[in-house]
PDB file of C-alpha atoms in Angstrom:
ATOM      1  CA  GLN A1274      21.728   1.824  13.793  1.00 86.00           C
ATOM      2  CA  VAL A1275      20.471   5.003  12.131  1.00 92.00           C
ATOM      3  CA  GLN A1276      19.733   8.017  14.296  1.00 95.00           C
ATOM      4  CA  LEU A1277      17.535  10.909  13.198  1.00 96.00           C
ATOM      5  CA  MET A1278      16.770  14.197  14.900  1.00 97.00           C
ATOM      6  CA  GLU A1279      14.164  16.716  13.823  1.00 98.00           C
ATOM      7  CA  SER A1280      14.273  20.438  14.486  1.00 98.00           C
ATOM      8  CA  GLY A1281      12.582  23.609  13.361  1.00 98.00           C
ATOM      9  CA  GLY A1282       9.146  23.183  14.869  1.00 98.00           C
ATOM     10  CA  GLY A1283       7.342  25.994  16.597  1.00 98.00           C
ATOM     11  CA  SER A1284       4.180  28.048  16.817  1.00 98.00           C
ATOM     12  CA  VAL A1285       2.897  30.108  13.913  1.00 98.00           C
ATOM     13  CA  GLN A1286      -0.319  31.743  12.833  1.00 98.00           C
ATOM     14  CA  ALA A1287      -2.412  30.357  10.035  1.00 98.00           C
ATOM     15  CA  GLY A1288      -0.948  31.275   6.672  1.00 98.00           C
ATOM     16  CA  GLY A1289       2.582  31.263   8.021  1.00 98.00           C
ATOM     17  CA  SER A1290       5.550  29.083   7.167  1.00 98.00           C
ATOM     18  CA  LEU A1291       8.008  26.813   8.915  1.00 98.00           C
ATOM     19  CA  ARG A1292      10.962  24.773   7.731  1.00 98.00           C
ATOM     20  CA  LEU A1293      11.684  21.504   9.461  1.00 98.00           C
ATOM     21  CA  SER A1294      15.041  19.775   9.325  1.00 98.00           C
ATOM     22  CA  CYS A1295      15.984  16.187  10.042  1.00 97.00           C
ATOM     23  CA  ALA A1296      19.651  15.438  10.665  1.00 96.00           C
ATOM     24  CA  ALA A1297      20.541  11.783  10.226  1.00 94.00           C
ATOM     25  CA  SER A1298      23.554   9.614  10.903  1.00 93.00           C
ATOM     26  CA  GLY A1299      22.699   7.874   7.653  1.00 85.00           C
ATOM     27  CA  LEU A1300      19.803   7.558   5.252  1.00 84.00           C
ATOM     28  CA  TYR A1301      18.424   4.679   3.293  1.00 84.00           C
ATOM     29  CA  ASP A1302      16.854   5.184  -0.108  1.00 84.00           C
ATOM     30  CA  SER A1303      13.331   5.716   1.244  1.00 90.00           C
ATOM     31  CA  VAL A1304      12.728   8.672   3.530  1.00 94.00           C
ATOM     32  CA  CYS A1305       9.424  10.059   4.688  1.00 97.00           C
ATOM     33  CA  TRP A1306       7.896  12.736   6.816  1.00 98.00           C
ATOM     34  CA  PHE A1307       4.993  11.782   9.069  1.00 98.00           C
ATOM     35  CA  ARG A1308       2.844  13.689  11.521  1.00 98.00           C
ATOM     36  CA  GLN A1309       0.604  12.821  14.422  1.00 98.00           C
ATOM     37  CA  ALA A1310      -2.050  15.088  15.881  1.00 97.00           C
ATOM     38  CA  PRO A1311      -3.418  14.528  19.396  1.00 92.00           C
ATOM     39  CA  GLY A1312      -5.909  11.686  19.425  1.00 95.00           C
ATOM     40  CA  LYS A1313      -5.199  10.744  15.815  1.00 97.00           C
ATOM     41  CA  GLU A1314      -3.142   8.102  14.096  1.00 96.00           C
ATOM     42  CA  ARG A1315       0.247   8.912  12.662  1.00 97.00           C
ATOM     43  CA  GLU A1316      -0.081   9.762   8.964  1.00 97.00           C
ATOM     44  CA  TRP A1317       2.428  10.185   6.237  1.00 97.00           C
ATOM     45  CA  VAL A1318       3.038  13.600   4.730  1.00 98.00           C
ATOM     46  CA  ALA A1319       5.803  13.313   2.145  1.00 97.00           C
ATOM     47  CA  LEU A1320       7.970  10.643   0.545  1.00 96.00           C
ATOM     48  CA  ILE A1321      11.384  11.235  -1.027  1.00 93.00           C
ATOM     49  CA  ASN A1322      12.748   8.373  -3.080  1.00 87.00           C
ATOM     50  CA  ARG A1323      16.320   7.505  -3.936  1.00 83.00           C
ATOM     51  CA  ASN A1324      16.303   9.856  -6.926  1.00 84.00           C
ATOM     52  CA  GLY A1325      14.979  12.770  -4.916  1.00 85.00           C
ATOM     53  CA  LEU A1326      11.501  12.539  -6.422  1.00 91.00           C
ATOM     54  CA  THR A1327       8.738  13.442  -4.034  1.00 95.00           C
ATOM     55  CA  THR A1328       5.176  12.319  -3.393  1.00 96.00           C
ATOM     56  CA  TYR A1329       2.790  14.110  -1.071  1.00 97.00           C
ATOM     57  CA  ALA A1330      -0.347  13.330   0.840  1.00 97.00           C
ATOM     58  CA  ASP A1331      -3.355  15.136  -0.612  1.00 97.00           C
ATOM     59  CA  SER A1332      -3.768  17.195   2.545  1.00 97.00           C
ATOM     60  CA  VAL A1333      -0.439  18.983   2.027  1.00 98.00           C
ATOM     61  CA  LYS A1334       0.003  18.903  -1.738  1.00 98.00           C
ATOM     62  CA  GLY A1335       0.859  22.324  -3.110  1.00 97.00           C
ATOM     63  CA  ARG A1336       1.771  23.694   0.323  1.00 98.00           C
ATOM     64  CA  PHE A1337       4.621  21.476   1.571  1.00 98.00           C
ATOM     65  CA  THR A1338       7.910  20.751  -0.156  1.00 98.00           C
ATOM     66  CA  ALA A1339      10.218  17.948   0.939  1.00 97.00           C
ATOM     67  CA  SER A1340      13.870  17.723  -0.024  1.00 95.00           C
ATOM     68  CA  LYS A1341      17.098  16.104   1.050  1.00 93.00           C
ATOM     69  CA  ASP A1342      20.770  16.935   1.011  1.00 92.00           C
ATOM     70  CA  ASN A1343      22.599  13.648   0.530  1.00 89.00           C
ATOM     71  CA  ALA A1344      25.984  15.162   1.314  1.00 91.00           C
ATOM     72  CA  LYS A1345      24.731  16.324   4.709  1.00 93.00           C
ATOM     73  CA  ASN A1346      22.379  13.386   5.378  1.00 92.00           C
ATOM     74  CA  THR A1347      19.700  15.958   6.091  1.00 95.00           C
ATOM     75  CA  LEU A1348      16.042  16.114   5.166  1.00 95.00           C
ATOM     76  CA  TYR A1349      13.923  19.228   4.960  1.00 97.00           C
ATOM     77  CA  LEU A1350      10.219  19.953   4.970  1.00 98.00           C
ATOM     78  CA  GLN A1351       9.234  23.440   3.870  1.00 98.00           C
ATOM     79  CA  MET A1352       5.679  24.118   5.038  1.00 98.00           C
ATOM     80  CA  ASN A1353       3.824  27.104   3.608  1.00 98.00           C
ATOM     81  CA  SER A1354       0.253  28.343   3.959  1.00 98.00           C
ATOM     82  CA  LEU A1355      -0.052  26.505   7.235  1.00 98.00           C
ATOM     83  CA  LYS A1356      -3.492  25.706   8.595  1.00 98.00           C
ATOM     84  CA  PRO A1357      -4.643  24.900  12.146  1.00 97.00           C
ATOM     85  CA  GLU A1358      -5.241  21.326  11.024  1.00 97.00           C
ATOM     86  CA  ASP A1359      -1.504  21.021  10.325  1.00 98.00           C
ATOM     87  CA  THR A1360      -0.908  21.151  14.080  1.00 98.00           C
ATOM     88  CA  ALA A1361       0.883  17.933  15.004  1.00 98.00           C
ATOM     89  CA  MET A1362       4.133  16.345  16.036  1.00 98.00           C
ATOM     90  CA  TYR A1363       6.221  15.872  12.905  1.00 98.00           C
ATOM     91  CA  TYR A1364       8.583  12.935  12.447  1.00 98.00           C
ATOM     92  CA  CYS A1365      11.146  11.934   9.874  1.00 97.00           C
ATOM     93  CA  ALA A1366      11.810   8.276   9.148  1.00 96.00           C
ATOM     94  CA  THR A1367      13.920   6.138   6.873  1.00 94.00           C
ATOM     95  CA  SER A1368      13.480   2.618   5.589  1.00 91.00           C
ATOM     96  CA  SER A1369      15.819   0.024   4.163  1.00 89.00           C
ATOM     97  CA  ARG A1370      12.883  -1.179   2.059  1.00 87.00           C
ATOM     98  CA  THR A1371      11.972   0.304  -1.301  1.00 86.00           C
ATOM     99  CA  VAL A1372       8.850   2.348  -0.662  1.00 86.00           C
ATOM    100  CA  LEU A1373       6.744   3.553  -3.568  1.00 85.00           C
ATOM    101  CA  GLY A1374       3.819   5.957  -3.759  1.00 86.00           C
ATOM    102  CA  ALA A1375       3.154   6.401  -0.048  1.00 90.00           C
ATOM    103  CA  CYS A1376       4.711   5.696   3.338  1.00 93.00           C
ATOM    104  CA  PRO A1377       3.236   2.822   5.351  1.00 93.00           C
ATOM    105  CA  ARG A1378       4.308   3.076   8.978  1.00 93.00           C
ATOM    106  CA  TRP A1379       5.190  -0.597   9.215  1.00 93.00           C
ATOM    107  CA  ALA A1380       7.875  -0.212   6.543  1.00 92.00           C
ATOM    108  CA  PHE A1381       9.990   2.279   8.481  1.00 94.00           C
ATOM    109  CA  GLU A1382      12.532   1.039  10.996  1.00 94.00           C
ATOM    110  CA  TYR A1383      14.191   4.274  12.021  1.00 95.00           C
ATOM    111  CA  TRP A1384      12.422   7.311  13.433  1.00 97.00           C
ATOM    112  CA  GLY A1385      13.309  10.656  14.935  1.00 97.00           C
ATOM    113  CA  GLN A1386      11.872  11.855  18.229  1.00 97.00           C
ATOM    114  CA  GLY A1387       9.626  14.439  16.587  1.00 98.00           C
ATOM    115  CA  THR A1388       9.246  18.198  16.558  1.00 98.00           C
ATOM    116  CA  GLN A1389       6.023  19.992  17.465  1.00 98.00           C
ATOM    117  CA  VAL A1390       4.249  22.293  15.023  1.00 98.00           C
ATOM    118  CA  THR A1391       1.368  24.394  16.310  1.00 98.00           C
ATOM    119  CA  VAL A1392      -0.706  26.560  13.987  1.00 98.00           C
ATOM    120  CA  SER A1393      -3.144  29.022  15.513  1.00 98.00           C
ATOM    121  CA  SER A1394      -6.127  30.532  13.739  1.00 95.00           C
TER     122      SER A1394
END
């Protein structure tokens, strides 16, 4: 059983930055960040594959950077130039499946409890 815990959320003004962390008891090859805004479906934000290569959703490309520290079993999400529409609960997740190109929710077995990010205009 893999356990994940996010931290680093908070409230910032538009244009600001936050860095999220996700501490895990273990990580499979596929790890992703997701977010869910009130009244909306959970959407993927960033994928990190086994080689550390990243893929981003169009909505965050150029502003967010995902990374992982394999030695510490920790994921990071650096979020810059934040916008009010980035307001959401952010989750990290890992999958024992090989995930390519994007992060379908159904493929991920292990999830953190989420950390709230609020961006004010």
